[in-house]
XYZ file of C-alpha atoms in Angstrom:
495
model
C 26.429 26.667 37.519
C 28.375 25.159 39.335
C 27.305 23.500 43.017
C 29.005 26.053 44.962
C 27.151 28.861 43.343
C 23.872 27.030 43.378
C 24.868 26.704 47.299
C 25.149 30.117 47.792
C 22.289 31.169 45.741
C 20.171 28.216 47.820
C 20.960 29.854 50.830
C 20.288 33.511 50.197
C 16.784 32.718 49.273
C 16.506 30.479 52.594
C 18.349 33.580 54.779
C 16.224 36.400 52.535
C 12.968 33.596 53.152
C 14.069 33.597 56.861
C 14.177 29.880 57.016
C 14.455 28.342 61.073
C 16.716 26.046 60.275
C 19.550 25.402 57.254
C 20.929 22.079 57.367
C 23.960 22.882 55.272
C 25.419 19.016 54.062
C 28.983 19.447 53.066
C 32.644 17.854 55.555
C 34.247 21.372 53.490
C 33.509 23.289 56.943
C 35.705 26.021 55.006
C 33.742 26.019 51.237
C 30.555 25.949 53.590
C 32.367 29.716 55.556
C 32.868 30.754 52.345
C 30.016 29.947 51.389
C 27.695 32.250 53.746
C 30.071 35.023 54.105
C 29.116 34.854 50.108
C 24.974 34.958 50.976
C 25.749 37.830 53.228
C 27.593 39.993 51.807
C 24.376 39.381 48.532
C 22.530 39.956 51.337
C 23.976 43.136 52.625
C 23.401 40.872 56.289
C 25.547 40.340 59.547
C 25.959 36.314 59.874
C 27.746 35.040 62.798
C 29.448 32.057 62.438
C 30.476 29.939 65.266
C 33.650 26.874 65.842
C 35.039 26.042 68.462
C 38.567 27.542 68.321
C 36.729 30.527 67.301
C 34.272 31.524 68.611
C 31.630 33.962 67.150
C 32.904 35.534 64.120
C 30.837 37.919 61.947
C 31.587 37.013 58.253
C 31.378 40.672 56.565
C 33.660 41.926 58.911
C 36.057 39.502 60.273
C 35.178 40.454 63.950
C 35.142 38.478 66.225
C 32.706 39.009 69.103
C 34.001 40.061 72.145
C 31.399 37.501 74.037
C 33.005 33.549 74.876
C 29.945 31.484 75.199
C 28.692 28.422 74.902
C 26.761 29.212 71.308
C 23.401 28.181 71.936
C 23.097 29.895 75.096
C 24.435 33.166 73.686
C 22.448 33.045 70.060
C 19.275 32.110 72.367
C 20.300 35.333 74.501
C 20.805 37.427 71.703
C 17.507 36.061 69.560
C 16.263 36.921 72.496
C 17.316 39.901 72.128
C 16.446 41.285 69.061
C 14.916 39.647 65.632
C 15.471 38.885 62.092
C 19.786 37.742 62.905
C 20.988 34.627 61.165
C 23.996 32.454 63.204
C 25.626 29.849 61.418
C 27.321 26.905 64.112
C 30.329 25.412 61.613
C 31.035 22.577 64.699
C 28.079 20.847 66.139
C 28.387 16.900 67.430
C 25.125 15.046 69.055
C 22.610 16.441 66.305
C 21.801 12.655 65.232
C 20.173 11.358 68.082
C 17.237 12.356 69.998
C 19.311 13.497 73.189
C 18.716 16.298 74.967
C 21.607 18.458 73.035
C 19.134 17.850 69.528
C 16.249 18.465 71.514
C 18.203 22.005 73.507
C 18.461 22.836 69.250
C 15.297 22.416 68.512
C 14.164 24.798 70.822
C 16.269 27.138 70.004
C 15.120 26.115 65.781
C 12.113 27.251 67.429
C 12.203 30.336 69.046
C 14.401 31.702 66.174
C 11.382 30.924 63.377
C 9.295 33.077 66.526
C 12.251 35.804 65.485
C 12.456 35.446 61.899
C 15.399 34.511 62.504
C 17.789 31.696 60.999
C 20.267 29.067 62.024
C 23.051 27.743 59.416
C 24.066 24.388 61.173
C 26.906 23.069 59.181
C 27.591 19.138 59.149
C 28.554 16.080 56.913
C 26.695 13.237 59.370
C 22.657 12.831 59.574
C 20.202 14.654 61.317
C 17.758 13.896 63.810
C 14.492 13.246 62.500
C 13.105 15.525 64.547
C 15.087 18.412 64.233
C 15.970 18.233 60.204
C 11.362 18.027 60.009
C 11.832 22.038 61.231
C 14.064 22.947 58.229
C 15.361 22.783 54.440
C 19.016 20.544 53.786
C 21.390 21.777 51.324
C 24.040 19.749 49.686
C 27.717 21.540 49.459
C 29.353 18.724 46.814
C 32.809 18.603 46.478
C 34.570 20.722 44.085
C 33.353 20.199 40.429
C 34.621 19.155 37.161
C 34.942 23.213 36.139
C 35.881 23.619 39.885
C 38.695 21.420 39.572
C 39.986 22.310 36.554
C 39.891 26.363 37.843
C 41.850 25.419 41.445
C 44.264 23.193 39.000
C 44.636 26.379 36.771
C 45.291 29.279 39.467
C 48.126 26.233 41.055
C 50.356 26.456 37.609
C 49.859 29.919 37.469
C 50.614 30.589 40.867
C 53.882 28.495 40.865
C 55.242 29.182 37.460
C 55.028 25.316 36.096
C 55.530 25.019 32.634
C 55.668 20.760 33.012
C 52.067 20.296 32.875
C 50.657 20.764 29.196
C 47.400 22.807 29.383
C 45.884 20.869 27.735
C 45.979 17.221 30.113
C 44.262 19.897 32.220
C 40.668 18.784 32.075
C 42.096 15.061 32.038
C 43.979 15.888 35.225
C 41.240 17.170 36.986
C 38.786 14.218 35.742
C 40.994 11.958 38.003
C 41.389 14.177 40.530
C 38.334 14.111 41.685
C 36.719 13.271 44.668
C 38.950 14.999 46.106
C 37.684 18.405 48.916
C 39.322 21.760 48.332
C 41.702 21.674 50.641
C 42.895 17.995 49.962
C 42.988 18.981 46.402
C 45.769 21.925 47.318
C 47.560 19.790 49.644
C 47.805 16.454 47.153
C 48.927 18.995 44.400
C 51.720 20.372 47.207
C 52.806 16.735 47.451
C 53.077 16.011 43.951
C 54.871 19.291 43.470
C 57.474 18.297 46.222
C 57.779 14.875 46.097
C 58.879 15.151 42.178
C 60.496 18.135 42.260
C 57.437 18.553 39.401
C 53.778 19.345 38.369
C 53.294 16.705 35.348
C 50.443 14.856 34.727
C 52.334 10.676 35.393
C 53.562 11.944 39.136
C 49.462 13.890 39.789
C 47.825 10.446 38.597
C 50.669 8.639 40.500
C 49.730 9.973 43.525
C 45.868 10.285 42.700
C 46.951 6.332 43.044
C 47.052 6.284 46.541
C 43.872 8.331 46.857
C 42.794 4.989 48.899
C 44.558 6.254 52.431
C 41.616 9.251 52.621
C 39.187 6.867 53.823
C 40.834 3.927 55.463
C 39.810 0.567 54.130
C 36.446 -1.502 53.435
C 35.750 -5.375 54.317
C 35.485 -6.355 51.027
C 37.390 -3.641 48.408
C 41.029 -4.457 48.757
C 44.010 -2.389 46.807
C 45.230 -5.015 44.063
C 49.331 -4.182 43.266
C 49.177 -3.876 39.164
C 52.879 -4.039 39.199
C 54.233 -4.668 36.049
C 51.951 -5.925 33.434
C 52.512 -8.035 30.532
C 49.781 -9.696 28.379
C 49.859 -11.061 25.402
C 46.912 -11.681 23.101
C 43.376 -9.772 24.164
C 43.922 -7.671 21.143
C 40.139 -7.196 20.727
C 40.029 -5.665 24.305
C 43.087 -3.993 23.717
C 41.346 -1.600 20.223
C 38.286 -1.504 22.454
C 40.034 0.040 25.962
C 41.955 3.214 22.775
C 38.113 4.012 21.812
C 37.477 4.395 25.525
C 39.872 5.612 27.190
C 39.223 9.523 25.425
C 35.738 8.845 26.648
C 35.999 8.259 30.316
C 38.250 10.808 31.003
C 36.158 13.465 29.518
C 34.603 16.226 30.884
C 31.000 15.021 32.815
C 29.436 18.582 30.252
C 31.259 17.298 27.148
C 29.875 14.197 27.353
C 26.393 16.077 28.759
C 26.308 17.774 25.757
C 26.283 14.398 23.389
C 24.136 12.406 25.917
C 26.450 10.172 26.539
C 28.539 8.612 29.549
C 31.758 7.352 30.242
C 31.739 3.811 30.208
C 31.312 1.358 32.907
C 32.950 -1.841 32.104
C 33.157 -4.800 30.305
C 31.990 -8.096 31.440
C 34.721 -10.938 30.160
C 33.373 -14.271 30.239
C 35.676 -17.521 28.686
C 37.904 -20.138 29.208
C 40.159 -20.203 32.287
C 43.181 -19.493 31.991
C 42.707 -17.073 29.212
C 43.243 -13.792 30.429
C 39.390 -12.677 31.633
C 41.401 -11.667 35.139
C 44.535 -10.486 33.616
C 42.370 -7.726 31.680
C 41.153 -5.812 35.525
C 45.609 -5.484 35.617
C 45.847 -4.086 31.714
C 42.786 -1.889 32.034
C 44.784 -0.226 35.308
C 47.802 0.166 34.091
C 47.091 1.622 30.918
C 44.940 3.965 31.982
C 47.033 5.204 35.238
C 43.727 3.956 37.801
C 43.892 2.310 41.026
C 42.581 -1.169 40.772
C 41.188 -2.489 43.688
C 39.117 -6.512 44.151
C 35.475 -6.388 44.777
C 34.878 -8.925 47.135
C 30.845 -9.670 47.236
C 31.321 -12.298 49.486
C 32.464 -10.783 52.102
C 29.659 -8.642 51.661
C 26.713 -10.942 53.595
C 26.622 -11.441 57.720
C 23.914 -13.491 59.320
C 21.919 -10.751 61.360
C 18.845 -8.750 59.292
C 19.727 -5.978 56.929
C 23.472 -6.000 57.061
C 24.325 -7.296 53.804
C 22.683 -4.689 52.164
C 24.169 -1.827 54.741
C 27.660 -3.505 53.785
C 27.208 -3.147 50.000
C 25.824 0.759 50.172
C 29.489 1.531 52.438
C 31.736 -0.486 50.013
C 29.872 1.327 47.065
C 30.782 5.548 48.815
C 33.621 3.589 49.617
C 34.705 2.798 45.356
C 32.814 6.495 44.814
C 35.718 8.462 47.089
C 38.078 6.592 45.646
C 37.043 6.464 42.356
C 37.899 7.306 39.523
C 39.101 4.064 39.617
C 39.548 0.617 38.314
C 36.859 -2.397 40.106
C 37.585 -6.123 39.642
C 35.146 -8.941 40.774
C 36.263 -12.136 39.912
C 34.205 -15.260 39.134
C 31.279 -13.174 39.756
C 28.847 -16.103 38.913
C 30.120 -17.525 42.704
C 30.215 -14.225 44.448
C 26.619 -13.642 43.356
C 26.051 -16.886 44.645
C 28.087 -17.085 48.018
C 25.235 -15.633 49.736
C 22.996 -18.839 48.933
C 19.546 -18.160 46.960
C 17.957 -16.425 49.383
C 16.506 -12.699 49.501
C 19.287 -11.538 50.512
C 21.288 -12.187 47.236
C 18.229 -11.028 45.358
C 18.747 -8.165 47.802
C 22.234 -7.535 46.968
C 22.457 -8.732 43.088
C 20.068 -5.755 42.933
C 21.559 -3.525 44.819
C 24.452 -3.981 42.455
C 22.353 -3.492 39.082
C 21.056 -0.250 40.258
C 24.576 0.481 41.453
C 25.727 0.020 37.731
C 23.730 0.831 35.332
C 22.847 4.495 38.250
C 26.775 5.242 39.034
C 27.446 8.597 37.736
C 31.137 8.122 39.317
C 34.158 7.460 37.307
C 34.274 3.813 38.449
C 35.640 0.847 35.720
C 34.264 -2.809 36.496
C 35.218 -5.349 35.456
C 33.765 -8.440 35.878
C 34.411 -12.402 34.997
C 32.615 -15.465 34.675
C 33.746 -18.807 33.843
C 29.977 -20.437 34.246
C 27.518 -18.179 31.800
C 24.279 -21.334 32.581
C 24.852 -18.996 36.777
C 25.007 -15.523 35.069
C 22.439 -13.804 36.436
C 20.054 -12.249 32.750
C 20.151 -9.115 34.187
C 23.472 -8.665 33.826
C 22.977 -8.320 29.857
C 20.874 -5.839 29.726
C 23.087 -2.968 27.903
C 23.947 0.291 30.278
C 25.137 -2.022 32.768
C 28.279 -3.167 31.170
C 29.269 -1.371 27.837
C 30.704 -4.234 26.019
C 30.503 -8.858 27.307
C 33.829 -10.021 25.822
C 33.809 -13.618 24.854
C 37.847 -15.049 25.915
C 39.100 -17.887 24.109
C 41.317 -20.196 23.756
C 44.550 -18.302 22.336
C 44.859 -19.488 18.815
C 48.753 -20.124 16.812
C 49.553 -15.863 17.019
C 48.187 -15.686 19.966
C 50.463 -18.642 21.395
C 53.767 -17.862 19.843
C 53.169 -14.464 21.003
C 52.835 -15.286 24.637
C 55.782 -17.574 23.451
C 57.777 -15.359 22.814
C 56.798 -13.394 25.779
C 57.282 -15.620 28.712
C 60.983 -17.394 27.304
C 61.971 -13.393 27.161
C 60.889 -12.849 31.240
C 61.831 -16.086 32.362
C 64.844 -18.251 30.515
C 68.602 -17.095 29.776
C 67.806 -18.323 25.480
C 66.229 -17.309 23.227
C 63.759 -18.834 20.648
C 64.761 -18.590 16.712
C 61.877 -18.777 14.713
C 61.935 -22.364 13.709
C 61.931 -23.190 17.774
C 58.636 -20.632 18.636
C 57.196 -22.901 15.735
C 57.191 -25.785 17.178
C 56.744 -25.094 20.781
C 53.654 -23.481 18.685
C 52.864 -26.384 17.434
C 52.856 -28.809 20.982
C 50.904 -26.064 22.759
C 48.020 -26.605 20.845
C 44.867 -26.644 22.762
C 46.744 -24.337 25.575
C 45.457 -21.261 27.375
C 48.060 -19.116 28.638
C 48.402 -20.178 31.867
C 49.134 -23.721 30.648
C 52.339 -21.968 27.770
C 52.982 -19.563 31.318
C 53.261 -23.215 33.416
C 55.710 -24.815 30.844
C 58.639 -22.126 30.371
C 57.981 -21.607 34.259
C 58.777 -24.765 35.190
C 61.883 -24.973 32.437
C 62.864 -20.986 34.642
C 62.297 -22.826 38.227
C 64.533 -25.696 37.258
C 67.801 -22.979 35.856
C 66.778 -21.290 38.948
C 67.575 -24.877 41.110
C 70.481 -25.803 39.439
C 72.212 -22.993 38.069
C 72.464 -23.869 34.693
C 71.166 -22.362 31.749
C 67.988 -24.708 30.198
C 67.763 -25.528 26.928
C 65.348 -26.146 24.306
C 64.800 -29.689 24.389
C 64.166 -29.288 27.674
C 61.391 -26.486 26.977
C 59.354 -28.271 24.907
C 59.517 -31.676 26.649
C 58.027 -29.561 29.422
C 55.444 -28.251 26.735
C 54.830 -32.219 25.540
C 52.961 -33.063 29.512
C 51.493 -30.139 29.715
C 48.155 -31.850 29.497
C 46.190 -29.084 27.573
C 43.271 -26.918 28.519
C 41.223 -28.513 26.129
C 42.022 -31.739 26.466
C 40.429 -31.905 30.231
C 38.041 -28.849 29.881
C 36.703 -29.635 26.243
C 33.561 -30.255 27.144
C 33.003 -26.641 28.766
C 35.230 -24.941 25.977
C 32.546 -26.498 23.922
C 29.608 -25.037 25.158
C 31.528 -21.434 25.993
C 32.084 -21.131 21.661
C 28.873 -21.907 21.536
C 27.849 -19.417 23.560
C 30.359 -16.686 22.755
C 29.378 -17.208 19.062
C 25.637 -15.230 19.566
C 26.131 -14.007 22.818
C 29.761 -12.211 22.592
C 32.424 -10.608 20.860
C 35.535 -11.733 20.271
C 37.589 -10.847 23.046
C 41.649 -11.405 20.671
C 41.864 -10.069 17.507
C 39.984 -13.070 15.843
C 37.983 -14.764 18.317
C 41.110 -17.105 19.202
C 39.510 -20.464 16.547
C 42.068 -20.779 14.577
């Protein structure tokens, strides 16, 4: 049963039981209105629904009340005249604290109880405890996967669209999760009008702008993926190709198999070898927006504020899902607040989220210093896989050299030249190769002349390799990676 149908069922039961106060938690007033009307139809009862613009409207007959009165006064007068009535307030304010309005509302609910009547409050805001304890809470969630699929199919049928393959509707519905029914309709119309078509690709492009609906968050920032060129990491690429279908699969299909969408990967290894670039790689391949999560920005000097910032940030990430979230050098981030109780609570909150989060969020966390990684991170169910990123082997260096030469230089490399550079780059990281090639590209740009292979070879000779500068660290990382992680490249990068 969808959440909408369940909400109608619960509303019907509450009204039939004359529950004096029902708090319908939702930001979708129009869907709440529809649910209330369906409940009233089910019961065959009158239900007056109030909004600031329309006043009171009897939902079954869609008739506006002749009286235009202050809502609480109107309800009070009608309750005193007749029992067994039902009212719903679509526009309410000031119910989150103990104030004169919330106390007046409490008195009205007690009157409704005496008169065997019900008052439904539609709100997405917290409700003062003194008022909330007088009734029941019902949550109307955002449209489910099936509801989104139905709305997308209806849009396609209405506009007679033939450019979206119907087999793509479930995956499209997954990409468009997190929207209200109204927002979903707006997004589809926007995508339809923007490109003059309606395809999975242009819907993905529009969905990537979801953060525009939710403002900003100090610890979570959008990262421009741009053109992604990645040499190596073949093990990661193969893993992603296998997991993509599961990540976008409908929830009910996964539930039948008792499996969950992949939650993320932990990339541990040598600096400059593509750990951070892997986040952009995933976002690009899966057509998802990428966000950087700066845990250090959560910490605040005031008690409780750091934990609050974490909750707000995780809520924000859930709002913009499906997405890829990148935490760079997570070992430093988790120690940025010091080894104290606040840091431990932040870690605990993050670990709980990693374990229990149900949003389509794929987390990519990178680390260089394994000695500072909390052992709790490696518990199964938090990250789907831990990859060890080593220095590139000869084949991978050849691929990287060819890639950067093609992108940056005005002259092609033949096989013999590539092999010579591979030999010169023994112990290089991908960052070392990139820096050497781009140093020649900079000279080309400044001189206005085409560089030469000998200049490129000289740049490689002058570059001090990562292995030369971090030999002890790399040895420790390789020892750890050989037993505790999966190779990120095709062969572990050890040849």
